[in-house]
Coordinates of C-alpha atoms and ligand atoms in Angstrom, one line a residue:
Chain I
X1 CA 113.5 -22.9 -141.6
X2 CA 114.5 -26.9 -140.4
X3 CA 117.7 -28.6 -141.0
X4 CA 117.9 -31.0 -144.0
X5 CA 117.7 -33.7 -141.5
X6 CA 114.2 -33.1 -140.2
X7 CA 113.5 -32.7 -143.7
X8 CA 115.2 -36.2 -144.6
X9 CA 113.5 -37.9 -141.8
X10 CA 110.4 -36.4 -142.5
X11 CA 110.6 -37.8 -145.8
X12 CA 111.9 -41.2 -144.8
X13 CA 110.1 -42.1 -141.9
X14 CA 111.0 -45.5 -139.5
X15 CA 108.6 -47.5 -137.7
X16 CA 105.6 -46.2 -138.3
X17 CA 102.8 -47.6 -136.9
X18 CA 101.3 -49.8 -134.2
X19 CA 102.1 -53.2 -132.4
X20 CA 99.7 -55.9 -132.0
X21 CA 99.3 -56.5 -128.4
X22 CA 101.6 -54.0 -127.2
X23 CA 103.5 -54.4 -123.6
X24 CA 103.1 -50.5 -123.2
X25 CA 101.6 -47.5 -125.0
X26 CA 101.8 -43.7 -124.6
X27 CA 99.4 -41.3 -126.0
X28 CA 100.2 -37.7 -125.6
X29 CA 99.1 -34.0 -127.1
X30 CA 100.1 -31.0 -126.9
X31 CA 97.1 -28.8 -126.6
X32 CA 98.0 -25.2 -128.1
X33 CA 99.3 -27.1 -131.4
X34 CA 96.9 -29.5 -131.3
X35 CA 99.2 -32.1 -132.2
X36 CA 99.1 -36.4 -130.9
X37 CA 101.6 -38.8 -130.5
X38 CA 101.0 -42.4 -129.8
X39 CA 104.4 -44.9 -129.2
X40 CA 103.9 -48.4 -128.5
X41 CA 106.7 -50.5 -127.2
X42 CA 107.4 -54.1 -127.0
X43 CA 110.0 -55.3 -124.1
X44 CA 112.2 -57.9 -124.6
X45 CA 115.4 -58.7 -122.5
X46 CA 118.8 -59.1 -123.4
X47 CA 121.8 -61.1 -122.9
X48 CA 122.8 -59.7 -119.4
X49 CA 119.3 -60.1 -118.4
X50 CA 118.4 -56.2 -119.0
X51 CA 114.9 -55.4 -120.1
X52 CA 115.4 -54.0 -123.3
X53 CA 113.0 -52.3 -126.1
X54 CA 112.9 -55.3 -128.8
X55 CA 110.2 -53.3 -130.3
X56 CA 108.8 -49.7 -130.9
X57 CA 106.3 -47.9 -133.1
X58 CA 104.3 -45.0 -133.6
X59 CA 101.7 -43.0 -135.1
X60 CA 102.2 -39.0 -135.1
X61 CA 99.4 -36.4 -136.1
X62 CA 101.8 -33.5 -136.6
X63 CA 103.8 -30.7 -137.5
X64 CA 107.0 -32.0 -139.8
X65 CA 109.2 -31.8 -136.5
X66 CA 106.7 -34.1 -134.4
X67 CA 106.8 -36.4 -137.5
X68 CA 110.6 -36.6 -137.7
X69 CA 111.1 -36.8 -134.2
X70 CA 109.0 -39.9 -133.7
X71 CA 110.6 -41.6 -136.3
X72 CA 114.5 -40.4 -134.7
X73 CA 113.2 -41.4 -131.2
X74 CA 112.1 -44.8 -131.8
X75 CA 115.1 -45.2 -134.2
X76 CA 117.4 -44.0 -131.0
X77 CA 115.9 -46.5 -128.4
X78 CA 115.2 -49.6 -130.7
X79 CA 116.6 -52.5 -128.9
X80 CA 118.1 -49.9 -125.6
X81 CA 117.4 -51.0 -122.4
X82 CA 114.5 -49.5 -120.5
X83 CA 117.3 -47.9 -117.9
X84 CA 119.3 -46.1 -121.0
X85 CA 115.9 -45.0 -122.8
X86 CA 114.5 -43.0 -120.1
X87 CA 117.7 -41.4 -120.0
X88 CA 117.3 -39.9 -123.5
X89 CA 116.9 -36.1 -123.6
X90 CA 115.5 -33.2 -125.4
X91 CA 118.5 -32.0 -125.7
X92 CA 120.1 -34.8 -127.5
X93 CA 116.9 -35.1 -129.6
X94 CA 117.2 -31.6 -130.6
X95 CA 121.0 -32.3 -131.5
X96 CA 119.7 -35.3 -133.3
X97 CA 117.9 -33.3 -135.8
X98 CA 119.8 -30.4 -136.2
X99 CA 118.5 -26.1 -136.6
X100 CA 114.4 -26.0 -136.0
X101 CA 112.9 -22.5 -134.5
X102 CA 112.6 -22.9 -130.7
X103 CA 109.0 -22.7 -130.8
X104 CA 109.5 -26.2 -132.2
X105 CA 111.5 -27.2 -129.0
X106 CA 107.9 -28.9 -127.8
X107 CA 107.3 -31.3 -130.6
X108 CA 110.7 -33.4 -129.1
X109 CA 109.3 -33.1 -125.7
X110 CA 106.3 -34.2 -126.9
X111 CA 108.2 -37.3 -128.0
X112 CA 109.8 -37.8 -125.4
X113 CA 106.8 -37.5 -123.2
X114 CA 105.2 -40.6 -125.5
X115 CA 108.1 -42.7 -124.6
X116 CA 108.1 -42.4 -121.4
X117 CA 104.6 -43.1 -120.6
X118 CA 105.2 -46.1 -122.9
X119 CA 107.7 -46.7 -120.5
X120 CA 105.5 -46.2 -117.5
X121 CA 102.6 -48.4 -118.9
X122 CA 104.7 -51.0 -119.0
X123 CA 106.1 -51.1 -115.6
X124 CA 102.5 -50.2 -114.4
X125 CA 100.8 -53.4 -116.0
X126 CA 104.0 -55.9 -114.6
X127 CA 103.2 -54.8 -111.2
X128 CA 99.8 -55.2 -111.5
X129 CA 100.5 -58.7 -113.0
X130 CA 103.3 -59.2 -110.1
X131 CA 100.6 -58.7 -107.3
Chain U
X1 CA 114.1 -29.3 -165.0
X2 CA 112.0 -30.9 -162.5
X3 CA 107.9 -29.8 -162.9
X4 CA 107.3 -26.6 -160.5
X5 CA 103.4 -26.0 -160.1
X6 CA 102.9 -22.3 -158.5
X7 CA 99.5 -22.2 -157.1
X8 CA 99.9 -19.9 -154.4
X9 CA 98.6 -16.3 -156.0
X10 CA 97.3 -14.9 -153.0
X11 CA 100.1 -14.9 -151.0
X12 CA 101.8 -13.2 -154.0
X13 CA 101.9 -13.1 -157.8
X14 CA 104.8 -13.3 -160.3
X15 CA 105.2 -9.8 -161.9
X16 CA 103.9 -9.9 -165.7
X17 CA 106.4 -9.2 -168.2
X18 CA 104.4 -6.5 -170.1
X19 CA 104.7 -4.4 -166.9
X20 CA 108.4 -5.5 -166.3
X21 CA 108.7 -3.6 -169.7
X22 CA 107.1 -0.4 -168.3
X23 CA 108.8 -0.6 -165.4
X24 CA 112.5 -0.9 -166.3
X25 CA 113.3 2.7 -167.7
X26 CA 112.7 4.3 -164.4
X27 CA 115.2 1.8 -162.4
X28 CA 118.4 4.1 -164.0
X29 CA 117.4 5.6 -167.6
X30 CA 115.1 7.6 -166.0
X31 CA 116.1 8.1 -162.5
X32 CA 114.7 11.7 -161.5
X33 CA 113.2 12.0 -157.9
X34 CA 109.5 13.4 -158.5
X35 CA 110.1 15.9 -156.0
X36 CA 113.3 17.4 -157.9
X37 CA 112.5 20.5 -160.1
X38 CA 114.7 20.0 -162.8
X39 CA 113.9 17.9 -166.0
X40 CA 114.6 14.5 -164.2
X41 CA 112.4 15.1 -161.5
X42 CA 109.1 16.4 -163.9
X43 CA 109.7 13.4 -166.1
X44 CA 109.5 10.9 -162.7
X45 CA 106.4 13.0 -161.2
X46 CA 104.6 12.9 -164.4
X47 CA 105.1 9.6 -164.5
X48 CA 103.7 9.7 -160.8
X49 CA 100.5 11.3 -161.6
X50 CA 99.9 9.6 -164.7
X51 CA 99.4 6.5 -162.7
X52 CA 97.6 7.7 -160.1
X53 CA 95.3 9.4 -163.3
X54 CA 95.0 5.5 -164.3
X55 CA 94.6 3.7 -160.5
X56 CA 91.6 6.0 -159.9
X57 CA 90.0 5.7 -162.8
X58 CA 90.0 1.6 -162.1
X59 CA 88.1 2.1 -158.6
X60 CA 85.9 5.2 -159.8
X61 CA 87.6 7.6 -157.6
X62 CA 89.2 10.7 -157.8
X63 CA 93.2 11.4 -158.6
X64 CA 93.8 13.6 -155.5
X65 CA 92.1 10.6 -153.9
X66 CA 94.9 8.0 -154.5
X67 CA 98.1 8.4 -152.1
X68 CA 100.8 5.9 -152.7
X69 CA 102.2 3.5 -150.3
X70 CA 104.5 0.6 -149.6
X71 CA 101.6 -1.7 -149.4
X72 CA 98.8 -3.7 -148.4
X73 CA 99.8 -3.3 -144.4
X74 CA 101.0 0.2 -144.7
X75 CA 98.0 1.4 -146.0
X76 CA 96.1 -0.6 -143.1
X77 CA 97.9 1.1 -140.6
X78 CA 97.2 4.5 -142.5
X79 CA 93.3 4.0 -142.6
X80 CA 93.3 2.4 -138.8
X81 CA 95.9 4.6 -136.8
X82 CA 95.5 7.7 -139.0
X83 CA 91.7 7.8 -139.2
X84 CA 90.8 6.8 -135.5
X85 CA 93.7 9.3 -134.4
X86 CA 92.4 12.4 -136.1
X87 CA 88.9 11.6 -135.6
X88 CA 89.2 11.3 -131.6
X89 CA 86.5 14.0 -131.1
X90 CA 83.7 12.4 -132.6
X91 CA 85.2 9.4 -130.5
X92 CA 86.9 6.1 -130.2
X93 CA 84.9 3.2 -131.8
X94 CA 86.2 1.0 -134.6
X95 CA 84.5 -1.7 -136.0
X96 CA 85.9 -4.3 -138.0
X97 CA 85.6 -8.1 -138.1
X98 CA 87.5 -11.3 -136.1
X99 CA 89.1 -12.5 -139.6
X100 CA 90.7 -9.4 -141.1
X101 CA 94.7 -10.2 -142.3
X102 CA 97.2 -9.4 -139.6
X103 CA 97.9 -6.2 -141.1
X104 CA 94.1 -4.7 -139.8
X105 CA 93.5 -7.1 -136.5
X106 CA 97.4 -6.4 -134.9
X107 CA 96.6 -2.5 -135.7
X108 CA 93.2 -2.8 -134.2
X109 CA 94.4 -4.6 -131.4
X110 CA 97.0 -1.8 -131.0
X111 CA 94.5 0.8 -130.8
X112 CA 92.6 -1.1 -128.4
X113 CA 95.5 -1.1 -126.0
X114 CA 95.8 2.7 -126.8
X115 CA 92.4 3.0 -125.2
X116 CA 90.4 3.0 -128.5
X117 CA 86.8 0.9 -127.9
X118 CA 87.2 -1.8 -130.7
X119 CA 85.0 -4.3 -131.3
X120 CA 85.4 -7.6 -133.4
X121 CA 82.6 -9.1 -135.3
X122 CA 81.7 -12.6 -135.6
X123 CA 81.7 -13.9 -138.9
X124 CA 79.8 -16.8 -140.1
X125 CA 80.9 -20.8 -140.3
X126 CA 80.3 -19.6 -144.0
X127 CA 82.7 -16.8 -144.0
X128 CA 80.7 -14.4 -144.3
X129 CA 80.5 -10.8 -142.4
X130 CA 76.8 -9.9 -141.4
X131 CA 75.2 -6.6 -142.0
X132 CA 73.1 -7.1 -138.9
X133 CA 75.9 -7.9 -136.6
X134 CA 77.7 -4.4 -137.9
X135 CA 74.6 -2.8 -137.7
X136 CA 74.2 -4.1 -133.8
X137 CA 77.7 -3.1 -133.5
X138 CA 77.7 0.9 -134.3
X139 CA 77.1 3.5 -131.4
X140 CA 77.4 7.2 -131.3
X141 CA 80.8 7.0 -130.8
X142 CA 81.7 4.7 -133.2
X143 CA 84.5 6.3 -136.3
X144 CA 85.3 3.7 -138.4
X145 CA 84.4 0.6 -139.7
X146 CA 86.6 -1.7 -141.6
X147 CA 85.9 -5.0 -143.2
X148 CA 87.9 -6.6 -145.9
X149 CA 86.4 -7.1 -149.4
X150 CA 87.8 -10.8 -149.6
X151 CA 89.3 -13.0 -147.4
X152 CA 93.1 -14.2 -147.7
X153 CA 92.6 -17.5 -147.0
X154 CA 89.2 -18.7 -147.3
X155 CA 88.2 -16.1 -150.4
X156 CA 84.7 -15.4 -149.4
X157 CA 83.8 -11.8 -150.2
X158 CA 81.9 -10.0 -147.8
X159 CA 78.9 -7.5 -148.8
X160 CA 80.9 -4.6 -149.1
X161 CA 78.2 -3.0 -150.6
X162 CA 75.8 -3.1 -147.9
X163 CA 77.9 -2.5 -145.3
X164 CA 79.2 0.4 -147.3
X165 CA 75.9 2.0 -147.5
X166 CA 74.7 1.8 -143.8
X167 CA 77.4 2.8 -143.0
X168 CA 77.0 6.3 -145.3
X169 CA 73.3 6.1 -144.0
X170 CA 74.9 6.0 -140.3
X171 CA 77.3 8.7 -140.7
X172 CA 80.2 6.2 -139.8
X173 CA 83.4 6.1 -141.6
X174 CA 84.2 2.6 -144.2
X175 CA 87.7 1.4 -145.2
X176 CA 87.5 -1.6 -146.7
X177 CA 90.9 -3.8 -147.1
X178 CA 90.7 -4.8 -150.8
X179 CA 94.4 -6.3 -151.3
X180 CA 92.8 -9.6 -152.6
X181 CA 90.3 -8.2 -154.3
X182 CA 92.0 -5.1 -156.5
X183 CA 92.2 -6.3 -160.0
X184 CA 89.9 -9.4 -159.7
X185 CA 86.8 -8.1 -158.3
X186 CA 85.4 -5.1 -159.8
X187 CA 85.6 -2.3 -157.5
X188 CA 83.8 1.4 -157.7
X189 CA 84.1 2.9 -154.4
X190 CA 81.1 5.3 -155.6
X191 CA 78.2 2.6 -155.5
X192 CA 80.1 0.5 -152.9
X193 CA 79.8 3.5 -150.6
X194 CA 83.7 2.9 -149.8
X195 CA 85.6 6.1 -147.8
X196 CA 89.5 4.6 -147.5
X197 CA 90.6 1.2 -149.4
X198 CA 93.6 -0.4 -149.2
X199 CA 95.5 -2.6 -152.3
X200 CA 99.1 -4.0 -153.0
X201 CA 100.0 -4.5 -156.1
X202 CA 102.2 -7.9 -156.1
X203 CA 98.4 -9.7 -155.5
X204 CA 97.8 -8.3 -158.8
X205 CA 100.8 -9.3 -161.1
X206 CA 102.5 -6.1 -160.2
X207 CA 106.0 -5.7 -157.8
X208 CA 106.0 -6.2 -154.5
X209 CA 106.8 -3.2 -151.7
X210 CA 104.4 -1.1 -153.3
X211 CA 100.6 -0.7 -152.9
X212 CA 98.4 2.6 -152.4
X213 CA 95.2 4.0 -150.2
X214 CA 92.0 5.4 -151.7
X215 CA 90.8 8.0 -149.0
X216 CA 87.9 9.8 -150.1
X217 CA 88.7 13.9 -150.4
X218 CA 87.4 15.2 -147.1
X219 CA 88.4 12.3 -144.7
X220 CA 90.3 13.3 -141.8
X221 CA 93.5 11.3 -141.4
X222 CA 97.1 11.7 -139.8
X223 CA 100.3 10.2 -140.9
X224 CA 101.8 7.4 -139.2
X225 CA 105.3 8.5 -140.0
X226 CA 106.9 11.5 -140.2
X227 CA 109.2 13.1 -143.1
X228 CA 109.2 15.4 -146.0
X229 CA 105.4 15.6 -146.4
X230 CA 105.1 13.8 -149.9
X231 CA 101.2 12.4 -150.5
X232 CA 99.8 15.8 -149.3
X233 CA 101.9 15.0 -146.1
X234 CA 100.0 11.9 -145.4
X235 CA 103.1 9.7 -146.0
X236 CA 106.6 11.0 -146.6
X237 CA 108.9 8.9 -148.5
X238 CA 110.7 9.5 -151.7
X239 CA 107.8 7.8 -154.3
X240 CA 108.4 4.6 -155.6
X241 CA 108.4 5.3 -159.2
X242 CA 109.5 2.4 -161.0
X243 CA 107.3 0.6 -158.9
X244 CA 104.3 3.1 -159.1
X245 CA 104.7 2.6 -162.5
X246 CA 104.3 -0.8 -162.4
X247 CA 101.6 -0.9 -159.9
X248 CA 99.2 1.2 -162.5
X249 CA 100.7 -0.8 -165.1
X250 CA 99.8 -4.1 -163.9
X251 CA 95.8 -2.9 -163.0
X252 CA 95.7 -1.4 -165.9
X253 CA 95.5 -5.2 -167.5
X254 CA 94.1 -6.8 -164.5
X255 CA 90.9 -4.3 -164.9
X256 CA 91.0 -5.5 -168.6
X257 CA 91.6 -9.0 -168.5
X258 CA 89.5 -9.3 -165.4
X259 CA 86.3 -11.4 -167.3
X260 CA 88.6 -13.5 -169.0
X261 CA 90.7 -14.7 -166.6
X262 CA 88.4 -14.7 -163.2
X263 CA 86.3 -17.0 -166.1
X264 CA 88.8 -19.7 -166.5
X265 CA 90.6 -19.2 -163.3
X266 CA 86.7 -20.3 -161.7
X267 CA 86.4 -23.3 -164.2
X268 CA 89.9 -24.6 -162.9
X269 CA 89.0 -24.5 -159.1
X270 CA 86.0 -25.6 -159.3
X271 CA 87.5 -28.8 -161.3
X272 CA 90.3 -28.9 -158.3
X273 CA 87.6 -28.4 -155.2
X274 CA 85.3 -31.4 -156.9
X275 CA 88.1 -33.4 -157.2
X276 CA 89.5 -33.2 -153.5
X277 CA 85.9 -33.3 -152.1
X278 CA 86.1 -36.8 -153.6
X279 CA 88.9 -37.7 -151.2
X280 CA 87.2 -39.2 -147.9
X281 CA 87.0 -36.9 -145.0
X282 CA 87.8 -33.9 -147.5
X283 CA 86.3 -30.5 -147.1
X284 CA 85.9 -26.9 -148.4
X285 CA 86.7 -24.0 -146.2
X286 CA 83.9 -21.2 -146.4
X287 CA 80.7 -20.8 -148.7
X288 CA 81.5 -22.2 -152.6
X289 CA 80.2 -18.2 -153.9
X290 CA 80.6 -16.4 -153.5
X291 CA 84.4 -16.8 -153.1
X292 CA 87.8 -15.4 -155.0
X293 CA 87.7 -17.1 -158.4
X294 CA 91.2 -18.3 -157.8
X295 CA 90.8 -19.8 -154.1
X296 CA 90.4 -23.0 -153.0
X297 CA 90.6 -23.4 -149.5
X298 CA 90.2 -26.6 -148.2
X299 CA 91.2 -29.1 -145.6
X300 CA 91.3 -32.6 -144.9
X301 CA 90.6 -35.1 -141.3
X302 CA 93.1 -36.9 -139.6
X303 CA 96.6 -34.9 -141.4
X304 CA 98.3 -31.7 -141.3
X305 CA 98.7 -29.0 -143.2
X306 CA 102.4 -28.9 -142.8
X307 CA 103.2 -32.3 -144.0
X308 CA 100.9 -31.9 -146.8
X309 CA 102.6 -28.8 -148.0
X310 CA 105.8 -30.0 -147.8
X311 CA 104.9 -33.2 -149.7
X312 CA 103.4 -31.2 -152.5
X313 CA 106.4 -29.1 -152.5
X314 CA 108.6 -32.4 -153.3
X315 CA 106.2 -33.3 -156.3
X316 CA 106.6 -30.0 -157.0
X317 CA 103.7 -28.1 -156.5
X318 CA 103.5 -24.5 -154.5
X319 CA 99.9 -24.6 -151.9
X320 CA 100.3 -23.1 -148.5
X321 CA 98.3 -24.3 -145.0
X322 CA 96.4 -20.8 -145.0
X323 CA 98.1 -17.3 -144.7
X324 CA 102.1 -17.4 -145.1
X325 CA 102.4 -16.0 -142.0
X326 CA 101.0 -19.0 -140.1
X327 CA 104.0 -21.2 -140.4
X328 CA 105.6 -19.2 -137.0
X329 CA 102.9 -19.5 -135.2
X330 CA 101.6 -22.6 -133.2
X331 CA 98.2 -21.5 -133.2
X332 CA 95.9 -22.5 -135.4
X333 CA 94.8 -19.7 -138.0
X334 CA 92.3 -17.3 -136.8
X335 CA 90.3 -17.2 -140.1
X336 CA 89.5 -20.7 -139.3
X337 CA 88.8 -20.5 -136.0
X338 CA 86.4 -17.4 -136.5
X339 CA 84.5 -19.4 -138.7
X340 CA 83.7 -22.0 -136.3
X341 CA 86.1 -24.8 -137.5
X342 CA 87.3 -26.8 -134.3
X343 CA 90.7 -26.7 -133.7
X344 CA 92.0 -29.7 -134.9
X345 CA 90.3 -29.5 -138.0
X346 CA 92.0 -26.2 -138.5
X347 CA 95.5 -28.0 -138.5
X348 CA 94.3 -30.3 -141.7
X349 CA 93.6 -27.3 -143.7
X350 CA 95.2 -26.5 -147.2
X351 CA 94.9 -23.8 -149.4
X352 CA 95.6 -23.7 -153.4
X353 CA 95.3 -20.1 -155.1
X354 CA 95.2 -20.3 -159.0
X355 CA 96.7 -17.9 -161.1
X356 CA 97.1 -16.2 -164.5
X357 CA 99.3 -19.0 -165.7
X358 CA 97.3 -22.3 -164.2
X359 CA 96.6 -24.7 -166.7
X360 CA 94.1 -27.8 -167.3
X361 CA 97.2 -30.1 -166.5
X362 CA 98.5 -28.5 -163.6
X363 CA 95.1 -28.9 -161.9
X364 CA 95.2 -32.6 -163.4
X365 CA 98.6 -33.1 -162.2
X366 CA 97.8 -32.2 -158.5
X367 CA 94.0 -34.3 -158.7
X368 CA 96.9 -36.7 -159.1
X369 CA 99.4 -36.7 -156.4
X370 CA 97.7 -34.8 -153.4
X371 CA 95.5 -38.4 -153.0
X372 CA 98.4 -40.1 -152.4
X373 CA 99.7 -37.6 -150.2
X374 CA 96.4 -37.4 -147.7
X375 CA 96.3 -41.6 -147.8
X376 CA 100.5 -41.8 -146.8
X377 CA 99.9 -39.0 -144.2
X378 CA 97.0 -41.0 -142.9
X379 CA 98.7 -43.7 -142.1
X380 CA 102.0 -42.1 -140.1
X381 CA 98.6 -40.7 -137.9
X382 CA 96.9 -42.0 -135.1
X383 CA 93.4 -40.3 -135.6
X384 CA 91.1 -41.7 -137.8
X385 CA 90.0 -45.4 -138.3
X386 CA 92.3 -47.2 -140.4
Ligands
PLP401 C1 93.9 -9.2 -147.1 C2 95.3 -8.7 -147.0 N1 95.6 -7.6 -146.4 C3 96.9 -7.1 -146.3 C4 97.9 -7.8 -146.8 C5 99.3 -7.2 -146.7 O1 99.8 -6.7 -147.9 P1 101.3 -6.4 -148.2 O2 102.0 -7.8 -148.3 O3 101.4 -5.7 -149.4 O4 101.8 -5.6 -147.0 C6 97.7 -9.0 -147.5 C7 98.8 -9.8 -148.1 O5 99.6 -10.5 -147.5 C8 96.4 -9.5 -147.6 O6 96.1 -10.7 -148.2
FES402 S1 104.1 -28.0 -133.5 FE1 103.4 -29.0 -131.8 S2 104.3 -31.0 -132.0 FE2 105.2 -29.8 -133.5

């Protein structure tokens, strides 16, 4: 039914959990699964000056695909820049974790969904602090 | 070898190796066809009827009454389609209830889109079926009614009985879905007023692919598929001997062994529901009684039945979220939702189904691990204070 890498991720979850004073959260669900995501991100920057995720955690109520693919997503954009984690599909989420039935297909864009409005709370707060 | 706990015996049961026994001569040794005329073919049919001689004596019915099937959803689909189909001029109403298995609410809803008038019943946040909603539900139109006797995932059993007899009283037709209840609840389709009953005999230690129909003599039904007019032409098909065999076999020591082991089986879940209700934010799914001695359905806040199954499955021990059909579908499980339970409590829900072979220990083991399953699952989750 699922590839032996949602399985192993499932089993060996990363960064779960939340961050104390957070720079951005995203809280989604999907509402025929019933399923909730939270991702909360610290931002950093790096040596060229790029805002970068220093930071990312997350807390999944889910099926064993919304589990795993928390855990792969925040493993994928730990330490990214902002610009190269937004780029970060469903496809290559889905080729991260290998054979899942495509009514599973949601639980990555659920994932993804998290991240991004991580993403966007972020930027949203600095321009409010900016003004 | 690594401890493997099966406590999943109502999605289906291990075959018991007294009926193995019964069964193996008729895989080659005794290979006839029961429709063949030579010796070969007399020794398989009376070997045919000397089970069906057996299976009717364990419901009270008649021989003539039992027609032999490939199971639990065949025979379904005989008492739904066939019955509402050759009754059409008395009319089009079928009753039966918004948490029957797939096997009678697809077919219903099949027959609805066929232009039959069905109508689903509520069912109580206990699980339970009530004999004034059937009552408010029958018309002068209405041909059949069909509740199950127990249901697959929560175990409460419904009053059969009652229903059973209004519906005599009403003049209305009763089938009665029985494939958790054959062999572990005792059954007499005399005093429960039953006209067609369905049963599969892998729920009751027996091989899969084979189950049969009681249709009491006299009921009008057609067949659903068409063929060589085997089971007085009510389904074709080359009989299933070795399994028919087995079938009558394997109720044969159900029916005996019923006290006994419904006895110790209820000790055992009662010792497992206690024990998870002692895990915070733990619950039981439907009434305690009365409920499937073997079945303990129940659920748990803030995680998912998923990840708790598969968890138990790495220490080893078999539950499943609710029916084994659910794990295709996103949607929560109907049974759940008919009784009330909001939807995201439906996703925390886990069911364990004892067996023949369930031990003292295997409940102790899983008192054991499944804590530590629920408190790790808690924490990956955003819900719930932590
Ligand atoms: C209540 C009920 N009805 C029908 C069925 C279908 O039986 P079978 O698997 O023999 O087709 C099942 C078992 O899955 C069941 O539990
Ligand atoms: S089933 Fe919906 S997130 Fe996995």
């Amino acid at each position: 039914m699922y590839s032996e890498k949602i399985f192993k991720e499932f089993r060996h979850p990363k960064n779960i959990g939340e961050i104390k004073n957070p720079d951005g959260v995203g809280k989604v669900g999907n509402p025929v699964c019933g399923d909730v995501m939270h991702i909360y991100i610290k931002v950093g920057k790096n040596k060229k000056g790029e805002e970068i995720i220093k930071n990312v955690r997350f807390r999944t109520f889910g099926c064993i695909v919304a589990i795993a693919n928390s855990s792969l997503l925040t493993k994928m954009v730990k330490g990214k820049s902002l610009k190269d984690a937004e780029k970060i599909t469903k496809k290559d989420l889905i080729k991260g974790l290998g054979k899942m039935p495509p009514i599973k297909y949601h639980c990555s864009i659920l994932a993804l969904d998290a991240l991004r409005k991580a993403i966007q709370d972020y930027k949203n707060k600095k321009g409010k602090a900016v003004k | 070898m690594k401890r493997r706990i099966y406590l999943d015996h109502a999605a289906t049961t291990p075959l018991d190796k007294r009926v193995l026994k019964e069964m193996e001569p008729f895989f080659s040794e005794r290979l006839g066809n029961a429709g063949s005329l030579h010796s070969f073919g007399q020794e398989a049919r009376e070997a045919v009827e000397k089970a069906r001689e057996d299976i009717a004596k364990a419901i009270n019915a008649g021989q003539e009454e039992i027609y032999f099937t490939s199971g639990g959803t065949e025979s379904d689909n005989i008492a739904l389609q066939g019955v509402m189909k050759a009754n059409r001029e008395k009319g089009k109403g079928l009753v039966t209830s918004a948490f029957e298995h797939h096997a009678v609410l697809h077919t219903a809803q099949h027959l609805e889109k066929k232009g039959f008038d069905v109508n689903f019943l509520p069912v109580t946040k206990e699980g339970f079926v009530e004999l004034s909603e059937v009552e408010k539900a029958l018309h002068k139109e209405t041909v059949l009614v069909s509740i199950m006797h127990a249901n697959n995932e929560i175990g409460t059993v419904q009053p059969v009985k009652e229903i059973g007899e209004m519906c005599r009283e009403r003049g209305v037709l009763f089938h009665s879905d029985a494939v958790q209840t054959v062999g572990k609840e005792k059954i007499d389709v005399q005093k429960m007023g039953i006209d067609l009953l369905s049963a599969s005999a892998h729920k009751f230690y027996g091989p899969k692919g084979v189950g049969f129909l009681y249709k009491r003599a006299g009921v009008k039904a057609e067949p659903i598929a068409f063929g060589g007019g085997h089971e007085k032409g009510l389904r074709s098909g080359t009989e299933n001997t070795p399994g028919i065999v087995g079938m009558a076999s394997a109720l044969k020591l159900a029916v005996k062994e019923m006290a006994e082991d419904n006895a110790r089986e209820r000790k055992l879940r009662n010792k497992l529901i206690d024990g998870c209700l002692e895990i915070k934010d733990g619950w039981l799914n439907g009434a305690r009684e009365p409920r499937l001695a073997c079945n303990a359905a129940l659920g748990f806040d803030f995680v998912e039945g998923e990840s708790m199954v598969l968890m138990l499955s790495d220490k080893g021990i078999a539950a499943s979220t609710g029916s084994a059909c659910s794990t295709k579908s996103l949607e929560p499980s109907h049974v759940l939702r008919a009784i009330g339970l909001p939807h995201v409590k439906c996703h925390g829900s886990l069911r364990f189904t004892l067996g023949r072979n369930t031990s003292a220990k295997d409940i102790d083991y899983v008192l054991q691990e499944l804590p530590k399953i629920v408190q790790r699952l808690r924490k990956i989750s955003p819900l719930g204070g932590k």
